[in-house]
Each structure stands twice: as C-alpha cells, then as structure tokens.
C-alpha cells in the first residue's frame, strides 16, 4: 500500500521480481538473436530483432494471462501477481519495439504516410486469409499502450476500481487480436511447427486454465445457504471457521462475504478489496486488520476502514452467534468514509 | 499456505517457503522462455544469401537505359574479354528511378550508389544527387536488346526488386506484402520469382507490350500466382511480358 503516488515504491521484493523479469527478457532476446545469427548467418539483424521482440512479447503475454487463474488454483504463486503490472509494462515495451521496427522497415520511406500505409497498402479487409495482419498488431499495441499508461495506482484510484478493472480486461481483446496477427502473418509465411504449436498450445492452455479456475470459482459460489431469518443468514458453524487467520467466503444475497474468526469473535467484510477487487476472504487476519492476498491492502476488521493514513474502506456485515453457529446480516453496512465515521 | 506463508508484497522479505517457490518458478519460466527463444529462432525458414552493401557507397560508370526499366549498362573486364552487365537503378527508400533516366536514354553517366545483389542480378540504390552525366550523346545498346525464349506458364510470386535483391530478408510472402506494395507503388520494378527449393528464377515483370505494370500488379503482390507470358533474355535479366488481367491465384 502506498499513500503518495510514486512511479514505483521500490522494496527488496520488487527489485528481485524486476531483476528476474529483466534477466528473462535479456536472455530471451540474446539467445534469439545469437542463435538466429548462428543458424541463419544470412539473416539481417533488424529482422531478427523484429522477430525476437515480437515473439518475446507474445510469450510474456501468455505468462501474464496465466498468472490470474494460476493464482486462483495455486495461491503459492501470488507473488507473481503482486507486480504483474511490471510484467505488463515490460511486455508492452517489447511489443512497442517490435511495432516500431516493423513500421520503420515496412511502412516508412514510401509515398504514403506510415500510418496511412499501415492501413492502405494491403486492402484485402474482406478476405480472411489475405487480411492485413499488421493492422491487428497495431490495434493490440494501442490497447497495450493504453493499459501500460494507466497501469499505475494513480489511475486505479481516479478511474475507480471497477472501471479500471473493466478497462484492463481489454487485455483479452488485445490477446485475441495478437493471436490473429500471428496466425494471419507469421504462420502464413513460416513453416516452423514450433511456432504454430506454440500459438495453438498457448491458446488452448490459457483457455483451459481460465475455464478450470472459473469452474472452481463457480463451484465455490454455488454453495447454497438457508433463507434469511430476521434478515440474518445461517452461514457456518463457529467451529468450522479457521482460527489461524485464514478466512471463509460465503455468498449472501449475491454478494460474497469474507468471514474471519479471532477466538470467539467473528468479523464479516465484503470480499472485494477496494484496490483491484482482490478476494479478501483468501487473505489473512493479521492483528486487527484483514489483509488482501493480492496487493496487501489492509482493512480494520470491525469497521472495514484502512488504517490511517490510508483512505480505502469496504462494506462490513453485522454478525451474530446463535447456538454455536455464525449468522450474518444479509444487508451490508455501507463502506465508511475513512476516519470520519460517516458513510462513504 | 500456513499463516506464516502469507505473502505481502510491500514487506521487505517474503516468507522463506514463498521465496523458495518463487525462485523455482522464476528459474523454470526463464529456462522455458530461453528454450523457446532458441527453438523459434533456429526453426526460422532459410534466408537467401542476397547482399545489401548498406552504407557502402561506390561509383559506377556506364550507359543509362530506360527500357524496360531504369538500368545502368556497365562494361566489366573479364578473362574472356569485356562483358556488359545491366544493373537495375532505384532511389533511396521505396522509390523507383524513372525520373533519373527520363530523357537520358543511352547517355553515359557516373553514378554513386550502394550495391544490392542476389545471384546473377544486381541493383544500385542511387545516392541522393548521385547521377552525373558524362556524355549526353545517346549510344546504342552494346548487345541485342532481347532474345525471345518463348511463351511460358509460371507459378510464382510478385515481389519488389529492391527488397528481393537484398535490402530486406525475407522479401516475400504475407509478412513482406505491405512493404513490397509500397515499393512497387513507389516505382520500384516488380519481379516475378519462381522458387524451386533453394533456387529461384527471377523475371523482370512488364506488360505484354513492354510497359511498366507497377500500378496494375499491386493487388497480386506477395501471393502465389499463375502467370502466362513471353519470356525473353536481356543481358543477364529474364524479362517476363504478361498481362496482369490474366494473373490467377495458384492453389496454396
């Protein structure tokens, strides 16, 4: 969590993360170009760079898209999620080099403005196999540029979490455009089975990962609870709630609720972190605060308000213990205006 | 995860077990990425051995020709006596050299430019202001203009001469299509390339009446085509005279 907006609030873990990321990217490019020049000495360096940066960005995009569902299935991978935006910006930078070099090589120094040339040199928009694939890459690059530019928490706070999250789901549109960009471009010109295999396996793997994580999520969500009595819902036996700081998630009137136990006290908050809608119920009760597993945002367990000087807050739910069972008010208490006592 | 395993990214250190998992995951991801890079780059289709002497400007003397496309006819000494080579002329970027030879047919000139060559055929990328007329008196061709080889039905692809001869690799198929269209639209002579394994026959492509067909072939660039036309030998160049209206797509 950070109160003031800085480009990056560096700490040891961020440095390790970015060191691994940069090492991976540098090694990928170095190996691609060095082995390319060795096995294909006739190749030109600029084409190897176009291909190296392009393929590297595409590979990295697969990693980025896999992180979300992978973390749902294996929470030990959550550190990958914490600085995923660094990965996104790095991937965009590689894609930008690929796009800029391609524009320079293929669309400059002619009679047409390079942007006009991109759209007007190949005009077979009505034919899938002859479709101007470079326009799809450009379209994806514009989306990735928008996402990279708004990746900072400054934009998250100013656009609001749901809007920011919805906008950043455009990464899937970019991915679809890039799959078609590769399928209608490189795959039509190159005979490499590894390249075509990567595109097919990558797409199938990501689809399966998302589907599997989604099905598991739906399974959790579908656990039915008894109808409310006096507005309260019987959620779980007190003894079934973890006592080691882990949470429990229940679905009340369509809203997911994160429930934590400390001794004989039980606390219920909205499951959606205000930062990026992270699942608070999969976080931890540490001291008096519930900590989000995604980016560590904290909410005081009774009020749902982030400790000062932070200003985030989430709705909370009234809890009653009846005969050893936990009953929760189906109607949430609105999120409080942080540190001013009123409702937001 | 146990409580001790809970990861909070803004803390300075991750729990030991989480750190260990992340180290293994990072190493595995990097190893897979590097293996992919090695495989993808090694599996690229072969590049031809065309040469672009980038940034290397040389001076050539010869006779300017405009038929069928801008060329410089150069006499070269050899062990079997002098021979004549015809070098295609293009300008910097994606521009043809028609204006450099207009009204200068048969004139002797000195040209500064960069060599681009692929196999037996050569092109000069003329430097800005790189044409100096040495003798304005038109001279006749050093050898018969064309020797007809007959009518042929060929399966190949239209490319632009500048990229194909070495400026760009690869200079064919879908990934190069937009570039080739820009080059041909800019006046760079189109070629019809018939590939056969590692070898390729290269034809200068003109209309059946010998006219330039740049604007007429743009829709066909970078695609497998069947073209029927008359083939003639002109110096070291094969010239294919065919009507674009008769071009038909070849089966993939």
Coordinates of N, CA and C in Angstrom, one line a residue, chain A residues 1 11-15 20-21 23-24 27-29 31-33 35-37 39-40 42-44 46-48 51 55 59 63 75-80 82-83 87 104-112 117 120-124 128-134 184-186 188-195 198 244-246 282-286 291-298, chain B residues 1-27 29-50 52 54 92-96 125 162-163 166-188 218-223 225 249:
Chain A
X1 N 0.8 -1.2 0.0 CA 0.0 0.0 0.0 C 0.9 1.2 0.0
X11 N 11.0 -1.9 -3.1 CA 11.5 -2.6 -1.9 C 12.2 -3.8 -2.4
X12 N 12.8 -4.6 -1.5 CA 13.6 -5.7 -1.9 C 12.9 -6.7 -2.8
X13 N 11.6 -7.0 -2.5 CA 10.9 -8.0 -3.3 C 10.7 -7.5 -4.7
X14 N 10.3 -6.2 -4.8 CA 10.1 -5.6 -6.2 C 11.4 -5.7 -7.0
X15 N 12.5 -5.4 -6.3 CA 13.8 -5.4 -7.0 C 14.1 -6.8 -7.5
X20 N 14.5 -10.6 -12.0 CA 14.2 -11.9 -12.6 C 13.5 -11.6 -14.0
X21 N 12.6 -10.6 -14.0 CA 11.9 -10.2 -15.2 C 12.9 -9.7 -16.3
X23 N 16.1 -10.2 -16.4 CA 17.0 -11.2 -16.8 C 16.4 -12.2 -17.8
X24 N 15.1 -12.5 -17.6 CA 14.4 -13.4 -18.5 C 14.3 -12.7 -19.9
X27 N 17.8 -12.5 -21.6 CA 18.3 -13.8 -22.0 C 17.5 -14.2 -23.2
X28 N 16.2 -14.0 -23.2 CA 15.4 -14.4 -24.4 C 15.9 -13.7 -25.6
X29 N 16.0 -12.4 -25.6 CA 16.5 -11.7 -26.8 C 17.9 -12.0 -27.2
X31 N 19.5 -14.9 -26.6 CA 19.5 -16.2 -27.2 C 18.9 -16.2 -28.6
X32 N 17.7 -15.5 -28.7 CA 17.1 -15.4 -30.0 C 18.0 -14.9 -31.1
X33 N 18.6 -13.8 -30.8 CA 19.4 -13.1 -31.8 C 20.8 -13.9 -32.0
X35 N 21.5 -17.1 -31.5 CA 21.3 -18.4 -32.2 C 20.8 -18.2 -33.6
X36 N 20.0 -17.1 -33.7 CA 19.5 -16.8 -35.1 C 20.6 -16.4 -36.0
X37 N 21.6 -15.7 -35.5 CA 22.7 -15.3 -36.4 C 23.6 -16.5 -36.6
X39 N 22.6 -19.9 -36.7 CA 21.9 -20.9 -37.6 C 21.5 -20.2 -38.9
X40 N 21.3 -18.9 -38.9 CA 20.9 -18.2 -40.2 C 21.8 -17.0 -40.4
X42 N 22.7 -15.6 -42.9 CA 22.3 -14.7 -43.9 C 21.2 -13.7 -43.4
X43 N 20.7 -14.0 -42.3 CA 19.6 -13.1 -41.8 C 20.1 -11.8 -41.4
X44 N 19.2 -10.8 -41.6 CA 19.6 -9.4 -41.2 C 19.2 -9.2 -39.7
X46 N 18.1 -6.6 -38.2 CA 16.8 -5.9 -37.9 C 15.6 -6.9 -38.0
X47 N 15.7 -7.9 -38.9 CA 14.6 -8.8 -38.9 C 14.6 -9.7 -37.7
X48 N 15.8 -10.1 -37.3 CA 15.9 -10.9 -36.0 C 15.4 -10.2 -34.8
X51 N 11.6 -10.1 -35.0 CA 11.0 -11.4 -34.6 C 11.3 -11.7 -33.1
X55 N 8.1 -12.0 -30.7 CA 7.8 -13.3 -30.1 C 8.0 -13.3 -28.6
X59 N 5.2 -14.3 -25.9 CA 5.4 -15.3 -24.9 C 5.1 -14.7 -23.5
X63 N 2.4 -15.6 -20.2 CA 2.7 -15.7 -18.8 C 1.8 -14.8 -18.0
X75 N -2.5 -20.7 -4.7 CA -2.2 -19.4 -4.1 C -0.7 -19.1 -3.8
X76 N 0.1 -20.2 -3.8 CA 1.6 -20.0 -3.6 C 2.2 -19.1 -4.7
X77 N 1.5 -19.0 -5.8 CA 2.0 -18.2 -6.9 C 1.7 -16.7 -6.8
X78 N 1.0 -16.4 -5.7 CA 0.5 -15.0 -5.6 C 1.6 -13.9 -5.7
X79 N 2.8 -14.2 -5.3 CA 3.9 -13.2 -5.6 C 4.0 -12.8 -7.0
X80 N 3.7 -13.7 -7.9 CA 3.7 -13.3 -9.4 C 2.7 -12.3 -9.7
X82 N 1.6 -9.9 -7.6 CA 1.8 -8.6 -6.9 C 2.4 -7.6 -7.8
X83 N 3.3 -7.9 -8.6 CA 3.9 -6.9 -9.5 C 3.7 -7.2 -11.0
X87 N 5.3 -6.6 -15.3 CA 5.5 -7.5 -16.4 C 4.7 -7.0 -17.6
X104 N 9.1 1.0 -39.2 CA 10.3 1.6 -39.9 C 10.7 0.9 -41.1
X105 N 10.6 -0.5 -41.0 CA 11.1 -1.3 -42.1 C 10.1 -1.3 -43.3
X106 N 8.9 -1.5 -42.9 CA 7.9 -1.9 -43.9 C 7.0 -0.7 -44.4
X107 N 6.9 0.4 -43.6 CA 6.0 1.4 -43.9 C 6.5 2.8 -44.0
X108 N 7.8 3.0 -43.8 CA 8.4 4.3 -43.9 C 9.1 4.4 -45.3
X109 N 9.5 5.6 -45.6 CA 10.3 5.9 -46.8 C 9.6 5.6 -48.1
X110 N 8.2 5.5 -48.0 CA 7.5 5.3 -49.3 C 6.7 6.6 -49.6
X111 N 5.7 6.5 -50.5 CA 4.9 7.7 -50.9 C 3.9 8.0 -49.8
X112 N 3.5 7.0 -49.0 CA 2.4 7.2 -48.1 C 2.9 7.5 -46.7
X117 N -0.1 4.1 -44.7 CA 0.4 2.9 -45.4 C 0.0 1.6 -44.6
X120 N -3.5 1.1 -45.6 CA -3.9 1.2 -47.0 C -3.1 0.5 -48.0
X121 N -1.9 -0.1 -47.6 CA -1.1 -0.8 -48.5 C -1.7 -2.1 -48.9
X122 N -2.1 -2.9 -47.9 CA -2.8 -4.1 -48.2 C -4.3 -3.9 -47.9
X123 N -5.1 -4.0 -48.9 CA -6.5 -3.5 -48.7 C -7.5 -4.7 -48.7
X124 N -7.0 -5.9 -48.5 CA -7.9 -7.1 -48.5 C -8.6 -7.3 -47.2
X128 N -10.3 -13.2 -45.3 CA -9.6 -13.6 -44.0 C -8.1 -14.0 -44.3
X129 N -7.9 -14.8 -45.3 CA -6.5 -15.3 -45.5 C -5.6 -14.2 -46.0
X130 N -6.2 -13.2 -46.7 CA -5.3 -12.1 -47.2 C -5.4 -10.9 -46.3
X131 N -6.1 -11.0 -45.2 CA -6.3 -9.8 -44.3 C -5.0 -9.2 -43.9
X132 N -5.0 -7.8 -43.9 CA -3.8 -7.1 -43.5 C -3.5 -7.3 -42.0
X133 N -2.7 -8.3 -41.7 CA -2.5 -8.7 -40.3 C -1.8 -7.6 -39.5
X134 N -1.0 -6.8 -40.1 CA -0.3 -5.8 -39.4 C -1.3 -4.8 -38.6
X184 N -2.4 -14.8 -39.1 CA -2.5 -14.4 -40.4 C -1.2 -13.7 -41.0
X185 N -0.2 -13.7 -40.1 CA 1.1 -13.1 -40.6 C 2.1 -14.2 -40.6
X186 N 2.8 -14.3 -39.5 CA 4.0 -15.2 -39.4 C 3.6 -16.6 -39.8
X188 N 1.5 -17.7 -41.8 CA 1.3 -17.9 -43.3 C 2.7 -17.8 -44.0
X189 N 3.7 -17.3 -43.4 CA 5.0 -17.1 -44.1 C 6.0 -18.1 -43.6
X190 N 5.9 -18.6 -42.4 CA 6.9 -19.5 -41.8 C 6.3 -20.9 -41.7
X191 N 7.2 -21.9 -41.8 CA 6.8 -23.3 -41.7 C 7.1 -24.0 -40.4
X192 N 7.6 -23.2 -39.4 CA 8.0 -23.7 -38.2 C 6.9 -24.4 -37.4
X193 N 7.0 -25.7 -37.1 CA 6.0 -26.4 -36.3 C 6.0 -25.9 -34.8
X194 N 7.2 -25.4 -34.4 CA 7.2 -24.9 -33.0 C 6.4 -23.6 -32.9
X195 N 6.5 -22.8 -33.9 CA 5.8 -21.5 -33.8 C 4.3 -21.8 -33.9
X198 N 3.2 -23.4 -30.7 CA 3.1 -22.5 -29.5 C 1.8 -21.7 -29.5
X244 N -6.7 -19.7 12.5 CA -5.3 -19.4 12.3 C -5.1 -18.1 11.4
X245 N -6.2 -17.4 11.2 CA -6.1 -16.1 10.4 C -6.6 -16.3 9.0
X246 N -6.8 -17.5 8.6 CA -7.5 -17.8 7.3 C -8.9 -17.3 7.3
X282 N -9.6 -14.7 1.0 CA -8.4 -15.5 0.8 C -7.2 -14.9 1.4
X283 N -7.4 -13.7 2.0 CA -6.3 -13.1 2.7 C -6.1 -13.6 4.1
X284 N -5.6 -12.7 5.0 CA -5.4 -13.1 6.4 C -5.8 -12.1 7.3
X285 N -6.3 -12.5 8.5 CA -6.5 -11.6 9.6 C -5.2 -11.5 10.3
X286 N -4.6 -10.4 10.2 CA -3.3 -10.1 10.8 C -3.5 -9.0 11.8
X291 N -6.0 -8.6 5.6 CA -5.0 -8.2 4.6 C -5.3 -8.9 3.3
X292 N -5.4 -8.1 2.2 CA -5.7 -8.7 0.9 C -4.6 -9.5 0.3
X293 N -4.9 -10.7 -0.2 CA -3.8 -11.5 -0.7 C -3.1 -11.0 -2.0
X294 N -3.8 -10.1 -2.7 CA -3.2 -9.7 -4.0 C -2.1 -8.6 -3.8
X295 N -2.5 -7.5 -3.1 CA -1.5 -6.4 -3.0 C -1.3 -5.9 -1.6
X296 N -1.9 -6.7 -0.6 CA -1.6 -6.4 0.8 C -2.4 -5.2 1.3
X297 N -3.5 -4.8 0.6 CA -4.3 -3.7 1.2 C -4.9 -4.2 2.5
X298 N -5.0 -3.3 3.5 CA -5.5 -3.7 4.8 C -6.8 -3.0 5.2
Chain B
X1 N -1.1 -22.9 2.1 CA -0.3 -21.9 2.8 C -0.6 -21.9 4.3
X2 N 0.3 -21.8 5.1 CA 0.1 -21.6 6.5 C 0.1 -20.1 6.8
X3 N -0.3 -19.7 8.0 CA -0.3 -18.3 8.3 C 1.1 -17.7 8.0
X4 N 2.1 -18.4 8.3 CA 3.5 -17.9 8.2 C 3.9 -17.7 6.7
X5 N 3.1 -18.4 5.8 CA 3.5 -18.3 4.4 C 2.8 -17.1 3.7
X6 N 2.0 -16.4 4.4 CA 1.2 -15.4 3.8 C 2.1 -14.3 3.2
X7 N 1.9 -14.0 2.0 CA 2.8 -13.1 1.3 C 2.2 -11.7 1.2
X8 N 3.0 -10.7 1.6 CA 2.6 -9.3 1.5 C 3.7 -8.6 0.7
X9 N 3.4 -8.2 -0.5 CA 4.4 -7.7 -1.4 C 5.2 -6.5 -1.0
X10 N 4.5 -5.6 -0.2 CA 5.3 -4.4 0.2 C 6.2 -4.6 1.4
X11 N 6.1 -5.8 2.0 CA 7.1 -6.1 3.1 C 8.4 -6.4 2.4
X12 N 9.5 -6.1 3.2 CA 10.8 -6.2 2.5 C 11.2 -7.7 2.2
X13 N 10.7 -8.6 3.0 CA 11.1 -10.0 2.7 C 9.8 -10.9 2.6
X14 N 9.9 -11.8 1.7 CA 8.8 -12.8 1.6 C 9.1 -13.9 2.6
X15 N 8.0 -14.6 3.0 CA 8.3 -15.8 3.8 C 9.2 -16.8 3.1
X16 N 10.0 -17.5 3.9 CA 11.1 -18.4 3.3 C 10.5 -19.3 2.3
X17 N 9.4 -20.0 2.7 CA 8.9 -21.0 1.7 C 8.4 -20.4 0.5
X18 N 7.7 -19.2 0.6 CA 7.2 -18.5 -0.6 C 8.4 -18.1 -1.5
X19 N 9.5 -17.6 -0.8 CA 10.7 -17.2 -1.6 C 11.2 -18.3 -2.4
X20 N 11.3 -19.5 -1.7 CA 11.8 -20.7 -2.4 C 11.0 -21.1 -3.6
X21 N 9.7 -21.1 -3.4 CA 8.8 -21.4 -4.5 C 9.0 -20.4 -5.7
X22 N 9.1 -19.2 -5.3 CA 9.2 -18.2 -6.4 C 10.5 -18.3 -7.1
X23 N 11.6 -18.7 -6.4 CA 12.9 -18.9 -7.1 C 12.8 -20.0 -8.1
X24 N 12.1 -21.1 -7.6 CA 12.0 -22.2 -8.6 C 11.1 -21.9 -9.8
X25 N 10.0 -21.1 -9.5 CA 9.1 -20.7 -10.6 C 9.9 -19.8 -11.6
X26 N 10.6 -18.8 -11.0 CA 11.3 -17.9 -11.9 C 12.3 -18.6 -12.7
X27 N 13.1 -19.5 -12.1 CA 14.1 -20.3 -12.9 C 13.4 -21.1 -14.0
X29 N 10.5 -20.6 -15.4 CA 9.9 -19.7 -16.5 C 11.1 -19.2 -17.4
X30 N 12.2 -18.8 -16.8 CA 13.3 -18.3 -17.7 C 13.9 -19.4 -18.5
X31 N 14.0 -20.7 -18.0 CA 14.5 -21.8 -18.8 C 13.6 -22.1 -19.9
X32 N 12.3 -22.1 -19.6 CA 11.3 -22.4 -20.7 C 11.4 -21.3 -21.8
X33 N 11.4 -20.0 -21.3 CA 11.5 -18.9 -22.3 C 12.7 -19.0 -23.2
X34 N 13.9 -19.3 -22.5 CA 15.1 -19.3 -23.3 C 15.1 -20.5 -24.3
X35 N 14.5 -21.6 -23.8 CA 14.4 -22.8 -24.8 C 13.5 -22.4 -25.9
X36 N 12.4 -21.7 -25.6 CA 11.5 -21.3 -26.7 C 12.2 -20.4 -27.7
X37 N 13.0 -19.4 -27.1 CA 13.7 -18.5 -28.0 C 14.7 -19.2 -28.9
X38 N 15.4 -20.2 -28.3 CA 16.3 -21.0 -29.1 C 15.6 -21.8 -30.2
X39 N 14.5 -22.4 -29.9 CA 13.8 -23.2 -30.8 C 13.2 -22.3 -31.9
X40 N 12.5 -21.3 -31.5 CA 11.8 -20.4 -32.5 C 12.8 -19.8 -33.5
X41 N 14.0 -19.4 -33.0 CA 14.9 -18.7 -33.9 C 15.6 -19.7 -34.8
X42 N 15.9 -20.9 -34.2 CA 16.6 -21.9 -35.1 C 15.7 -22.5 -36.1
X43 N 14.4 -22.5 -35.8 CA 13.4 -23.1 -36.8 C 12.9 -22.1 -37.9
X44 N 13.5 -20.9 -37.9 CA 13.1 -19.9 -38.9 C 13.4 -20.5 -40.3
X45 N 12.5 -20.2 -41.3 CA 12.8 -20.7 -42.6 C 14.1 -20.1 -43.1
X46 N 14.8 -20.7 -44.0 CA 16.1 -20.2 -44.5 C 15.9 -18.8 -45.1
X47 N 17.0 -18.0 -45.0 CA 17.0 -16.7 -45.6 C 17.9 -16.9 -46.9
X48 N 17.7 -16.1 -47.9 CA 18.5 -16.2 -49.1 C 19.9 -15.5 -48.8
X49 N 20.8 -15.7 -49.7 CA 22.2 -15.1 -49.4 C 22.4 -13.8 -50.2
X50 N 21.3 -13.1 -50.4 CA 21.4 -11.8 -51.1 C 22.2 -10.8 -50.2
X52 N 23.2 -6.7 -49.3 CA 22.9 -5.3 -49.4 C 24.1 -4.6 -48.8
X54 N 25.0 -2.1 -47.2 CA 24.5 -1.0 -46.5 C 25.6 0.0 -46.1
X92 N 16.7 6.0 -53.1 CA 16.7 5.7 -51.7 C 15.2 5.4 -51.3
X93 N 15.0 4.7 -50.2 CA 13.7 4.4 -49.7 C 12.9 3.5 -50.7
X94 N 11.6 3.8 -50.7 CA 10.8 2.9 -51.6 C 10.4 3.7 -52.8
X95 N 11.4 4.1 -53.6 CA 11.2 4.9 -54.8 C 12.0 4.4 -56.0
X96 N 11.3 4.4 -57.1 CA 11.9 4.0 -58.3 C 12.8 5.1 -58.9
X125 N 21.3 1.2 -55.5 CA 20.5 2.2 -54.9 C 21.2 3.5 -55.0
X162 N 13.9 -4.3 -55.2 CA 14.9 -3.8 -54.3 C 15.0 -4.7 -53.0
X163 N 13.9 -5.0 -52.5 CA 13.9 -5.9 -51.2 C 14.4 -7.3 -51.6
X166 N 18.1 -8.0 -51.9 CA 18.9 -8.0 -50.7 C 18.6 -7.0 -49.6
X167 N 17.8 -6.0 -49.9 CA 17.6 -4.9 -48.9 C 16.8 -5.5 -47.7
X168 N 15.9 -6.4 -48.0 CA 15.0 -7.0 -46.9 C 15.1 -8.5 -47.0
X169 N 15.1 -9.1 -45.8 CA 15.0 -10.6 -45.7 C 14.1 -11.0 -44.6
X170 N 13.1 -11.8 -44.9 CA 12.7 -12.2 -46.2 C 12.0 -11.1 -46.9
X171 N 11.9 -11.2 -48.2 CA 11.3 -10.2 -49.0 C 10.2 -10.8 -49.8
X172 N 9.5 -11.7 -49.3 CA 8.4 -12.3 -50.0 C 7.3 -12.8 -49.0
X173 N 6.2 -13.3 -49.5 CA 5.1 -13.8 -48.7 C 4.4 -12.7 -47.9
X174 N 3.4 -13.2 -47.1 CA 2.5 -12.3 -46.4 C 3.2 -11.2 -45.5
X175 N 4.2 -11.6 -44.8 CA 4.8 -10.7 -43.9 C 5.5 -9.5 -44.6
X176 N 5.9 -9.7 -45.8 CA 6.5 -8.6 -46.5 C 5.6 -7.9 -47.5
X177 N 4.4 -8.3 -47.5 CA 3.5 -7.9 -48.6 C 3.3 -6.4 -48.6
X178 N 3.0 -5.8 -47.4 CA 2.7 -4.3 -47.4 C 4.0 -3.6 -47.9
X179 N 5.1 -4.0 -47.5 CA 6.4 -3.3 -47.9 C 6.6 -3.4 -49.4
X180 N 6.4 -4.6 -49.9 CA 6.5 -4.8 -51.4 C 5.5 -3.9 -52.2
X181 N 4.3 -3.8 -51.6 CA 3.3 -3.0 -52.3 C 3.8 -1.5 -52.3
X182 N 4.3 -1.1 -51.1 CA 4.8 0.3 -51.1 C 5.9 0.5 -52.0
X183 N 6.8 -0.4 -52.1 CA 8.0 -0.3 -53.0 C 7.5 -0.2 -54.5
X184 N 6.6 -1.2 -54.9 CA 6.2 -1.2 -56.3 C 5.3 0.0 -56.6
X185 N 4.5 0.4 -55.6 CA 3.7 1.6 -55.9 C 4.6 2.9 -56.0
X186 N 5.8 2.8 -55.4 CA 6.7 3.9 -55.4 C 7.6 3.9 -56.7
X187 N 7.4 2.9 -57.5 CA 8.1 2.9 -58.8 C 9.2 1.9 -58.9
X188 N 9.4 1.1 -57.8 CA 10.5 0.1 -57.9 C 10.0 -1.1 -58.8
X218 N -0.4 -4.4 -58.0 CA -0.4 -4.2 -56.6 C -1.3 -5.2 -55.9
X219 N -2.4 -5.5 -56.5 CA -3.4 -6.5 -55.8 C -2.8 -7.9 -55.8
X220 N -1.8 -8.2 -56.5 CA -1.3 -9.6 -56.6 C 0.0 -9.8 -55.8
X221 N 0.5 -8.8 -55.3 CA 1.8 -8.9 -54.6 C 1.8 -9.8 -53.5
X222 N 2.9 -10.6 -53.4 CA 3.1 -11.5 -52.2 C 2.2 -12.7 -52.1
X223 N 1.6 -13.0 -53.2 CA 0.7 -14.2 -53.3 C 1.1 -15.2 -54.4
X225 N 0.9 -17.1 -57.5 CA 0.1 -16.8 -58.8 C 0.6 -17.7 -59.9
X249 N -4.8 -16.8 -59.1 CA -4.2 -17.4 -57.9 C -3.8 -18.9 -58.1

